[in-house]
Amino acid sequence: MPEKKLSVFEKYLTLWVLLCIGAGIVLGKTAPGVAFMLDSLAIYEVSIPIAVCLFFMMYPIMVKIDFAEVIKAGKTPKPVILTLVINWCIKPFTMYLIATFFLGYIFKDYLPGTEIIKDGSTVDIYRSYISGAILLGIAPCTAMVLMWGYLARGNDGLTLVMVAINSLTMLVFYAPLGGFLLKVNKMPIPWETIVLSVLIYVALPLVSGYFSRKWIIKTKGLVWFQQKFLHFLTPVSITALLATLVLLFSFKGDVIITQKQAILFIAIPLFIQACFIFAIGYALARFFRLAYRDAAPAAMIGASNHFEVAIATSTMLFGLSSGASLATVVGVLIEVPVMLMLVKICLKTQNWFK
């Protein structure tokens, strides 16, 4: 397998992430009107500016996929089954247990007070934080994990197959699991948000990548496509990712500044959950003797979260200023650094697999 070398963007991505988070917070504080205007450009809770950024983040990855490999990957059931079991039979419940242990017991005395959520109910603030963690735990990643799989030199075709299956199963399992774990009789789910997320974050760049790849190879040849076109696209995904972070934190930056202590307490169980789920997935992949290119994305899909859907759901259920919504924003805050750490672990342990 040819080695994939990290570009300057990729090599120092953690630094760029921190700078963009700071830039987003500054933008939200110094130009709240601009941030509000951008945040208001949404359809069914899906932010149009973020959707545009995510398209340019995903397209360069999609266009590199050889769809003959996708068909081949779809005939390999082990990693697909492993991903489904982790995402729907393990991850939601470990998230609930870990979040409850830390936020409901260990840090409970440091999170006093109550809040009034969207329906007028008064709840303990720590329970609201747990609810946000739950919404993250039942939302497996269906977009950014393609970036993590690519950086870890995983099987892009298999990752795409697993992402597509996750997108469909989320439509079935998201509401029942959310209703059960949040202990409510009925959990309203923004179906339009989920459908639009799948279309924007997966289907649109997938279709665009497929047809543009065929057209470019037909007109310019495979060599030009690989040596010229792909080289031009190298920094596009990372740049779009960084722009996404600036937008997200310009929308939510004021919440982060005013609740620093709560952010730390929320981040701890989210970090532990991500590492724990990754370890389970990686260990099971090795136990079932998967190749490294299949094991890496299978483990990282469970560790990553679809924070766009979690934020939209928490906003609709509890309100934008709720503790639950803050917890989902903290999920965004730690997502990139944690996943980059797991990518590095994967790259250093390739020799564990065949």
Coordinates of N, CA and C in Angstrom, one line a residue, residues 9-101:
F9 N -1.0 21.2 6.1 CA -2.3 21.3 6.7 C -2.6 20.2 7.7
E10 N -2.3 19.0 7.2 CA -2.6 17.8 8.0 C -1.7 17.6 9.2
K11 N -0.4 17.9 9.0 CA 0.6 17.7 10.0 C 0.4 18.6 11.2
Y12 N 0.0 19.8 11.0 CA -0.2 20.7 12.1 C -1.7 21.0 12.3
L13 N -2.5 20.1 12.0 CA -4.0 20.3 12.1 C -4.5 20.7 13.5
T14 N -3.9 20.1 14.5 CA -4.3 20.5 15.9 C -4.1 22.0 16.1
L15 N -3.0 22.5 15.7 CA -2.7 23.9 15.9 C -3.7 24.8 15.1
W16 N -4.0 24.4 13.8 CA -4.9 25.1 13.0 C -6.3 25.1 13.7
V17 N -6.7 23.9 14.2 CA -8.0 23.8 14.9 C -8.1 24.8 16.1
L18 N -7.1 24.8 16.9 CA -7.1 25.7 18.0 C -7.2 27.2 17.6
L19 N -6.5 27.5 16.5 CA -6.5 28.9 16.0 C -7.9 29.2 15.5
C20 N -8.5 28.3 14.8 CA -9.8 28.5 14.2 C -10.9 28.6 15.3
I21 N -10.8 27.8 16.3 CA -11.7 27.9 17.4 C -11.7 29.3 18.1
G22 N -10.4 29.7 18.3 CA -10.3 31.1 18.8 C -10.8 32.1 17.9
A23 N -10.6 32.0 16.6 CA -11.1 32.9 15.6 C -12.6 33.0 15.6
G24 N -13.2 31.8 15.7 CA -14.7 31.7 15.7 C -15.3 32.4 16.9
I25 N -14.6 32.2 18.1 CA -15.1 32.8 19.3 C -15.0 34.3 19.2
V26 N -13.8 34.8 18.7 CA -13.6 36.2 18.5 C -14.7 36.8 17.6
L27 N -14.9 36.1 16.5 CA -15.9 36.6 15.5 C -17.3 36.7 16.1
G28 N -17.6 35.7 16.9 CA -18.9 35.7 17.6 C -19.1 36.8 18.6
K29 N -18.0 37.2 19.2 CA -18.0 38.3 20.2 C -17.9 39.7 19.6
T30 N -17.1 39.8 18.6 CA -16.8 41.2 18.0 C -17.8 41.5 16.9
A31 N -18.4 40.5 16.3 CA -19.3 40.7 15.2 C -20.5 39.8 15.4
P32 N -21.3 39.9 16.5 CA -22.4 39.0 16.7 C -23.4 39.1 15.6
G33 N -23.6 40.3 15.0 CA -24.6 40.4 13.9 C -24.2 39.5 12.8
V34 N -23.0 39.4 12.4 CA -22.5 38.5 11.3 C -22.8 37.1 11.7
A35 N -22.4 36.7 12.9 CA -22.6 35.3 13.3 C -24.1 35.0 13.4
F36 N -24.9 35.9 13.9 CA -26.4 35.6 13.9 C -26.9 35.5 12.5
M37 N -26.5 36.3 11.6 CA -27.0 36.3 10.2 C -26.6 34.9 9.6
L38 N -25.4 34.5 9.8 CA -25.0 33.2 9.2 C -25.7 32.1 9.8
D39 N -25.9 32.1 11.2 CA -26.6 31.1 11.9 C -28.0 31.0 11.5
S40 N -28.6 32.1 11.1 CA -30.0 32.1 10.7 C -30.3 31.5 9.3
L41 N -29.2 31.3 8.5 CA -29.3 30.7 7.2 C -29.4 29.2 7.4
A42 N -30.6 28.7 7.6 CA -30.8 27.3 7.9 C -32.1 26.8 7.3
I43 N -32.1 25.5 7.0 CA -33.3 24.8 6.6 C -33.5 23.6 7.5
Y44 N -34.6 23.5 8.2 CA -34.8 22.4 9.2 C -33.7 22.2 10.1
E45 N -33.2 23.3 10.7 CA -32.1 23.3 11.6 C -30.7 22.9 11.0
V46 N -30.6 22.7 9.7 CA -29.4 22.5 9.1 C -28.8 23.8 8.6
S47 N -27.6 24.2 9.1 CA -27.0 25.4 8.7 C -26.5 25.4 7.3
I48 N -26.9 26.3 6.5 CA -26.5 26.3 5.1 C -25.0 26.6 5.0
P49 N -24.4 27.6 5.7 CA -23.0 27.9 5.6 C -22.1 26.7 6.0
I50 N -22.6 26.0 7.1 CA -21.8 24.8 7.5 C -22.0 23.7 6.5
A51 N -23.2 23.6 5.9 CA -23.4 22.5 4.9 C -22.4 22.7 3.7
V52 N -22.3 24.0 3.3 CA -21.4 24.3 2.2 C -19.9 23.9 2.5
C53 N -19.5 24.3 3.7 CA -18.1 23.9 4.2 C -18.0 22.4 4.2
L54 N -19.0 21.7 4.7 CA -18.9 20.2 4.8 C -18.8 19.6 3.5
F55 N -19.5 20.2 2.5 CA -19.5 19.6 1.1 C -18.0 19.7 0.6
F56 N -17.4 20.8 0.7 CA -16.0 20.9 0.3 C -15.0 20.1 1.1
M57 N -15.4 19.8 2.3 CA -14.6 18.9 3.2 C -14.7 17.5 2.7
M58 N -15.9 17.1 2.2 CA -16.2 15.7 1.8 C -15.9 15.4 0.4
Y59 N -16.1 16.4 -0.5 CA -15.9 16.1 -2.0 C -14.5 15.6 -2.3
P60 N -13.4 16.2 -1.8 CA -12.1 15.7 -2.2 C -11.8 14.3 -1.7
I61 N -12.5 13.9 -0.7 CA -12.4 12.5 -0.2 C -13.2 11.6 -1.1
M62 N -14.4 12.0 -1.4 CA -15.3 11.1 -2.2 C -14.7 10.9 -3.6
V63 N -14.1 12.0 -4.2 CA -13.7 11.9 -5.6 C -12.5 10.9 -5.7
K64 N -11.8 10.6 -4.6 CA -10.7 9.7 -4.6 C -11.1 8.3 -4.6
I65 N -12.3 8.0 -4.2 CA -12.8 6.6 -4.0 C -13.0 5.9 -5.3
D66 N -12.4 4.7 -5.4 CA -12.6 3.8 -6.6 C -13.8 3.0 -6.2
F67 N -14.9 3.2 -7.0 CA -16.1 2.5 -6.6 C -16.1 1.0 -6.8
A68 N -15.1 0.6 -7.6 CA -15.0 -0.9 -7.6 C -14.6 -1.4 -6.3
E69 N -13.8 -0.6 -5.5 CA -13.4 -1.0 -4.2 C -14.6 -0.9 -3.2
V70 N -15.5 0.0 -3.5 CA -16.7 0.1 -2.6 C -17.5 -1.2 -2.8
I71 N -17.7 -1.6 -4.0 CA -18.5 -2.9 -4.2 C -17.8 -4.0 -3.5
K72 N -16.5 -4.1 -3.6 CA -15.7 -5.2 -3.0 C -15.8 -5.1 -1.5
A73 N -15.8 -3.9 -0.9 CA -15.9 -3.7 0.5 C -17.2 -4.1 1.0
G74 N -18.3 -3.8 0.2 CA -19.6 -4.2 0.7 C -19.8 -5.7 0.8
K75 N -19.0 -6.4 0.2 CA -19.1 -7.9 0.3 C -18.3 -8.4 1.5
T76 N -17.7 -7.6 2.3 CA -17.0 -7.9 3.5 C -17.8 -7.6 4.7
P77 N -18.5 -8.6 5.3 CA -19.5 -8.4 6.4 C -18.9 -8.1 7.7
K78 N -17.7 -8.6 8.1 CA -17.2 -8.5 9.4 C -17.1 -7.0 9.9
P79 N -16.4 -6.1 9.2 CA -16.3 -4.8 9.7 C -17.6 -4.0 9.8
V80 N -18.5 -4.3 8.9 CA -19.8 -3.7 8.9 C -20.6 -4.1 10.1
I81 N -20.7 -5.4 10.3 CA -21.4 -5.9 11.5 C -20.8 -5.4 12.8
L82 N -19.4 -5.4 12.8 CA -18.7 -4.9 14.0 C -19.1 -3.4 14.3
T83 N -19.2 -2.6 13.3 CA -19.5 -1.2 13.4 C -21.0 -1.0 13.9
L84 N -21.9 -1.8 13.4 CA -23.3 -1.7 13.8 C -23.5 -2.1 15.2
V85 N -22.8 -3.2 15.6 CA -22.9 -3.6 17.0 C -22.4 -2.6 18.0
I86 N -21.2 -2.0 17.7 CA -20.6 -1.0 18.6 C -21.5 0.2 18.6
N87 N -22.0 0.7 17.5 CA -22.7 2.0 17.5 C -24.1 1.9 18.1
W88 N -24.8 0.7 18.0 CA -26.1 0.7 18.5 C -26.4 -0.3 19.7
C89 N -25.5 -1.2 19.9 CA -25.6 -2.1 21.1 C -24.7 -1.8 22.2
I90 N -23.7 -1.0 22.0 CA -22.7 -0.7 23.1 C -22.6 0.8 23.3
K91 N -22.3 1.6 22.3 CA -22.0 3.0 22.5 C -23.0 3.8 23.3
P92 N -24.3 3.7 22.9 CA -25.3 4.5 23.6 C -25.4 4.3 25.1
F93 N -25.2 3.0 25.5 CA -25.4 2.6 26.9 C -24.1 3.0 27.7
T94 N -22.9 2.8 27.1 CA -21.7 3.2 27.8 C -21.7 4.7 27.9
M95 N -22.1 5.5 26.9 CA -22.2 6.9 27.1 C -23.1 7.3 28.2
Y96 N -24.3 6.7 28.3 CA -25.2 7.0 29.4 C -24.5 6.7 30.8
L97 N -23.9 5.5 30.9 CA -23.3 5.1 32.2 C -22.1 6.0 32.5
I98 N -21.2 6.3 31.6 CA -20.0 7.1 31.9 C -20.5 8.6 32.2
A99 N -21.4 9.1 31.4 CA -21.8 10.5 31.7 C -22.5 10.6 33.0
T100 N -23.4 9.6 33.4 CA -24.1 9.6 34.6 C -23.1 9.4 35.8
F101 N -22.1 8.6 35.6 CA -21.1 8.4 36.7 C -20.3 9.7 37.0

